[in-house]
Coordinates of C-alpha atoms in Angstrom, one line a residue:
X20 CA 3.7 18.4 -14.3
X21 CA 3.6 16.8 -17.7
X22 CA 3.9 13.4 -16.2
X23 CA 0.7 13.9 -14.3
X24 CA -1.3 14.9 -17.4
X25 CA -0.1 11.7 -19.1
X26 CA -1.2 9.6 -16.2
X27 CA -4.6 11.2 -16.2
X28 CA -5.0 10.7 -19.9
X29 CA -3.9 7.1 -19.5
X30 CA -6.4 6.6 -16.8
X31 CA -9.2 8.2 -18.9
X32 CA -8.4 6.0 -21.8
X33 CA -8.5 2.9 -19.6
X34 CA -11.8 3.9 -18.2
X35 CA -13.2 4.6 -21.6
X36 CA -12.0 1.2 -22.8
X37 CA -13.6 -0.5 -19.8
X38 CA -16.9 1.3 -20.5
X39 CA -16.8 0.3 -24.1
X40 CA -16.2 -3.3 -23.2
X41 CA -19.1 -3.2 -20.8
X42 CA -21.4 -1.7 -23.4
X43 CA -20.3 -4.2 -25.9
X44 CA -21.2 -7.0 -23.4
X45 CA -24.6 -5.5 -22.7
X46 CA -25.7 -4.6 -26.2
X47 CA -26.6 -8.1 -27.5
X48 CA -29.6 -8.6 -25.1
X49 CA -31.0 -5.2 -26.1
X50 CA -31.0 -6.3 -29.7
X51 CA -32.8 -9.4 -28.8
X52 CA -35.5 -7.5 -27.0
X53 CA -36.0 -5.2 -30.0
X54 CA -36.3 -8.3 -32.2
X55 CA -38.9 -9.9 -29.9
X56 CA -41.1 -6.8 -29.8
X57 CA -43.2 -6.2 -33.0
X58 CA -42.6 -2.9 -34.7
X59 CA -45.3 -0.4 -33.9
X60 CA -46.8 1.3 -36.9
X61 CA -47.8 4.9 -36.9
X62 CA -51.5 5.2 -37.3
X63 CA -52.5 7.3 -40.3
X64 CA -55.2 9.9 -39.8
X65 CA -58.1 9.6 -42.1
X66 CA -58.3 12.5 -44.6
X67 CA -62.0 12.8 -44.1
X68 CA -61.9 13.3 -40.4
X69 CA -61.4 16.9 -39.2
X70 CA -58.0 17.9 -37.7
X71 CA -57.9 18.0 -34.0
X72 CA -58.8 21.3 -32.5
X73 CA -56.4 23.3 -30.5
X74 CA -57.5 24.9 -27.4
X75 CA -56.6 28.6 -28.0
X76 CA -58.8 29.9 -25.2
X77 CA -56.6 31.4 -22.7
X78 CA -57.7 31.7 -19.1
X79 CA -59.0 35.1 -18.5
X80 CA -57.6 36.8 -15.6
X81 CA -60.1 37.3 -12.8
X82 CA -61.8 40.8 -12.7
X83 CA -60.2 43.2 -10.3
X84 CA -61.8 43.3 -7.0
X85 CA -64.6 45.9 -6.8
X86 CA -64.8 46.0 -3.0
X87 CA -63.5 49.5 -3.0
X88 CA -66.1 50.7 -5.5
X89 CA -68.9 48.9 -3.7
X90 CA -67.9 50.4 -0.4
X91 CA -67.8 53.8 -2.1
X92 CA -71.3 53.4 -3.5
X93 CA -72.7 52.3 -0.1
X94 CA -71.1 55.3 1.4
X95 CA -72.6 57.6 -1.2
X96 CA -76.0 56.1 -0.7
X97 CA -75.8 56.6 3.1
X98 CA -74.9 60.3 2.8
X99 CA -77.9 62.7 2.7
X100 CA -78.5 65.2 -0.1
X101 CA -76.0 68.1 0.2
X102 CA -76.6 71.7 -0.7
X103 CA -74.6 72.9 -3.7
X104 CA -71.2 74.1 -2.6
X105 CA -71.6 77.5 -4.2
X106 CA -74.3 78.4 -1.8
X107 CA -72.4 77.3 1.4
X108 CA -71.2 79.9 3.8
X109 CA -72.6 83.4 3.9
X110 CA -74.4 83.3 0.5
X111 CA -77.7 82.6 2.1
X112 CA -79.6 85.0 -0.2
X113 CA -78.3 83.2 -3.3
X114 CA -79.5 79.9 -2.0
X115 CA -83.0 81.3 -1.4
X116 CA -83.1 82.8 -4.9
X117 CA -82.1 79.4 -6.4
X118 CA -84.8 77.5 -4.5
X119 CA -87.4 80.1 -5.5
X120 CA -86.4 79.9 -9.1
X121 CA -86.5 76.1 -9.1
X122 CA -90.0 76.2 -7.5
X123 CA -91.2 78.6 -10.1
X124 CA -90.0 76.5 -12.9
X125 CA -91.7 73.4 -11.5
X126 CA -94.9 75.4 -11.2
X127 CA -94.6 76.5 -14.8
X128 CA -94.1 72.9 -16.0
X129 CA -97.2 71.8 -14.1
X130 CA -99.3 74.6 -15.5
X131 CA -98.1 73.8 -19.1
X132 CA -99.1 70.2 -18.5
X133 CA -102.6 71.2 -17.3
X134 CA -103.1 73.5 -20.2
X135 CA -102.1 70.8 -22.7
X136 CA -104.5 68.4 -21.1
X137 CA -107.3 70.9 -21.3
X138 CA -106.6 71.6 -25.0
X139 CA -106.6 67.9 -25.8
X140 CA -109.9 67.4 -24.0
X141 CA -111.5 70.4 -25.8
X142 CA -110.3 69.0 -29.2
X143 CA -111.7 65.5 -28.4
X144 CA -115.0 67.0 -27.3
X145 CA -115.2 69.0 -30.5
X146 CA -114.5 66.0 -32.7
X147 CA -117.1 63.9 -30.8
X148 CA -119.7 66.6 -31.3
X149 CA -119.0 66.9 -35.0
X150 CA -119.2 63.2 -35.4
X151 CA -122.6 63.1 -33.6
X152 CA -123.9 65.9 -35.7
X153 CA -122.8 64.3 -38.9
X154 CA -124.4 61.0 -37.8
X155 CA -127.6 62.8 -37.0
X156 CA -127.6 64.4 -40.5
X157 CA -127.0 61.1 -42.2
X158 CA -129.8 59.6 -40.2
X159 CA -132.1 62.4 -41.2
X160 CA -131.2 61.9 -44.8
X161 CA -131.8 58.2 -44.6
X162 CA -135.1 58.7 -42.9
X163 CA -136.1 61.1 -45.7
X164 CA -135.2 58.7 -48.4
X165 CA -136.1 55.5 -46.6
X166 CA -139.9 55.3 -47.2
X167 CA -140.6 53.5 -50.4
X168 CA -144.3 52.9 -51.1
X169 CA -143.9 51.2 -54.5
X170 CA -145.2 47.7 -54.8
X171 CA -142.5 45.1 -54.5
X172 CA -144.7 42.1 -55.4
X173 CA -143.6 40.1 -52.3
X174 CA -147.0 40.4 -50.6
X175 CA -148.9 39.2 -53.7
X176 CA -146.3 36.6 -54.7
X177 CA -148.4 33.6 -53.8
X178 CA -151.5 34.9 -55.7
X179 CA -149.4 36.3 -58.5
X180 CA -148.1 32.9 -59.5
X181 CA -149.4 31.4 -62.8
X182 CA -148.6 27.9 -64.0
X183 CA -145.9 27.6 -61.4
X184 CA -144.1 30.8 -62.5
X185 CA -144.0 34.0 -60.4
X186 CA -145.0 37.0 -62.4
X187 CA -142.8 40.0 -61.9
X188 CA -145.5 42.5 -62.6
X189 CA -148.7 43.3 -60.8
X190 CA -151.4 45.5 -62.4
X191 CA -152.1 48.8 -60.6
X192 CA -155.4 49.9 -59.2
X193 CA -156.1 52.3 -62.1
X194 CA -155.9 49.5 -64.7
X195 CA -158.8 49.6 -67.1
X196 CA -159.9 47.9 -70.3
X197 CA -159.8 50.5 -73.1
X198 CA -162.8 51.5 -75.3
X199 CA -160.5 52.5 -78.1
X200 CA -159.4 49.5 -80.2
X201 CA -155.6 49.6 -80.0
X202 CA -153.5 47.4 -82.2
X203 CA -149.8 46.5 -82.7
X204 CA -148.6 46.0 -86.2
X205 CA -145.3 44.0 -86.1
X206 CA -142.7 44.4 -88.9
X207 CA -139.6 42.3 -89.6
X208 CA -137.7 44.5 -92.0
X209 CA -140.1 45.3 -94.8
X210 CA -142.3 42.3 -94.1
X211 CA -145.5 42.9 -92.2
X212 CA -146.5 40.2 -89.8
X213 CA -149.8 39.2 -88.2
X214 CA -151.6 42.1 -86.4
X215 CA -152.0 41.9 -82.6
X216 CA -155.2 43.3 -81.1
X217 CA -154.5 44.6 -77.6
X218 CA -157.8 46.2 -76.6
X219 CA -159.5 43.2 -75.1
X220 CA -157.5 43.2 -71.8
X221 CA -156.1 45.9 -69.4
X222 CA -152.5 44.6 -69.7
X223 CA -150.3 42.5 -71.9
X224 CA -147.1 40.8 -70.8
X225 CA -144.3 40.5 -73.3
X226 CA -141.3 38.0 -73.1
X227 CA -139.9 34.6 -74.0
X228 CA -141.8 32.6 -71.3
X229 CA -144.7 31.3 -73.4
X230 CA -146.5 29.8 -70.4
X231 CA -147.4 33.2 -69.0
X232 CA -146.8 35.9 -71.6
X233 CA -149.5 37.4 -73.8
X234 CA -147.2 38.6 -76.6
X235 CA -144.2 36.2 -77.2
X236 CA -140.8 37.6 -78.0
X237 CA -138.6 34.6 -79.0
X238 CA -135.4 36.5 -79.7
X239 CA -132.4 35.3 -77.5
X240 CA -131.7 38.8 -76.4
X241 CA -135.2 39.1 -74.9
X242 CA -135.9 38.2 -71.2
X243 CA -138.5 35.7 -70.1
X244 CA -140.6 38.6 -68.7
X245 CA -139.3 41.5 -70.7
X246 CA -141.9 44.3 -70.7
X247 CA -145.6 45.1 -70.3
X248 CA -148.2 47.2 -72.1
X249 CA -150.6 48.6 -69.5
X250 CA -153.9 50.6 -70.0
X251 CA -154.5 53.1 -67.1
X252 CA -157.2 55.5 -66.2
X253 CA -155.4 58.8 -65.8
X254 CA -156.1 62.6 -65.8
X255 CA -156.7 64.1 -69.3
X256 CA -156.9 67.7 -70.4
X257 CA -159.4 68.4 -73.2
X258 CA -158.9 70.9 -76.0
X259 CA -161.0 73.5 -74.2
X260 CA -158.9 73.1 -71.1
X261 CA -161.3 71.1 -69.0
X262 CA -160.1 68.2 -67.0
X263 CA -161.4 64.6 -67.4
X264 CA -160.2 61.0 -67.1
X265 CA -159.2 58.8 -69.9
X266 CA -157.8 55.3 -70.4
X267 CA -154.4 55.6 -72.1
X268 CA -151.8 53.0 -73.0
X269 CA -148.5 52.9 -71.1
X270 CA -145.3 50.8 -71.4
X271 CA -142.9 49.5 -68.7
X272 CA -139.6 47.6 -68.9
X273 CA -139.4 44.8 -66.3
X274 CA -135.7 45.2 -65.6
X275 CA -134.8 43.2 -68.7
X276 CA -131.2 42.3 -69.5
X277 CA -131.0 44.2 -72.8
X278 CA -133.7 46.8 -72.2
X279 CA -136.7 48.1 -74.2
X280 CA -136.8 50.9 -76.8
X281 CA -139.5 53.5 -77.5
X282 CA -138.9 55.3 -80.8
X283 CA -135.3 54.0 -80.8
X284 CA -134.6 55.5 -77.3
X285 CA -133.9 53.1 -74.4
X286 CA -136.4 53.6 -71.5
X287 CA -135.7 53.2 -67.8
X288 CA -136.9 50.0 -66.1
X289 CA -139.8 50.0 -63.7
X290 CA -141.2 53.3 -65.0
X291 CA -144.4 54.0 -67.0
X292 CA -144.0 55.7 -70.4
X293 CA -147.1 56.9 -72.2
X294 CA -147.7 55.4 -75.7
X295 CA -149.1 57.5 -78.5
X296 CA -150.4 56.7 -81.9
X297 CA -147.7 55.6 -84.4
X298 CA -145.1 55.0 -81.7
X299 CA -142.5 52.3 -82.5
X300 CA -141.6 49.7 -79.9
X301 CA -138.5 47.4 -79.9
X302 CA -137.4 44.7 -77.4
X303 CA -133.7 43.8 -76.8
X304 CA -131.7 43.4 -80.0
X305 CA -134.6 41.9 -82.0
X306 CA -135.1 43.3 -85.4
X307 CA -138.8 43.3 -85.0
X308 CA -140.6 46.6 -84.7
X309 CA -144.1 47.1 -83.3
X310 CA -146.1 50.1 -84.5
X311 CA -149.0 51.2 -82.3
X312 CA -152.2 52.2 -84.1
X313 CA -156.0 52.2 -83.4
X314 CA -159.2 51.8 -85.4
X315 CA -159.4 55.5 -86.3
X316 CA -155.8 55.8 -87.4
X317 CA -155.1 56.8 -91.0
X318 CA -154.7 53.8 -93.3
X319 CA -156.4 51.3 -91.0
X320 CA -159.3 49.5 -92.6
X321 CA -162.7 49.4 -90.9
X322 CA -164.1 46.1 -89.8
X323 CA -161.0 44.8 -88.1
X324 CA -161.6 43.7 -84.5

């Protein structure tokens, strides 16, 4: 037995020596091939380029077959409506009561819907009626306040133009030249200025537009056509109570920017205000005051005309 092991070991050693000799004989050509081939360099990845993506998406398993469910749905569709199981058998009276109750509930719902529609219709009709009535009332109010018979001046604009300027004011039909010799005494502070005689015409226009005005008012706060002094033939009551007509002076502001003042009270535009003896008139923010007097006033000298 031991001799056989030695022989096997000797044979294995001989085989290993022979293989090593063969490998030593074959190794030189391999080195020459490695020397002939150029060394391959590993390509460096650019730091700016993004790293390669890994495909982490796993294949999803196909959905389970739903043939069984589809077949079940088709079978359910093909089956007719069935009566509830609690009414099957001998409980015929219970089924009839159930159907009657269901029919009654459906009827109640339909009735509620109809009642609701009727209420909505009544509400809409009521609102429409109120809106029409309100519109009629507004129309009546507008018709009551619509007529305006005051003179606008548009119809007489062409013949009311003087020296290329349209005059805002038109004399009324009751305009008259007074018999009383009225005068305006202007004052600037305590200084008395030239007297103005205003009894020669029926009306006098006051403003900054010297082309057309009769009494110039050069203050910057005065408008081009500021106000007017108009003599009118109006009703007059005597001392004994009898009625007669008399020519009296009136004043009107022609919608000026800064207004007109009678006895330091601002007057409304486009409205006649009766002037009386010793009344004080001012226009705009001018410091000039105009005192109205006549030939028979106290302190007025005779002979002035």
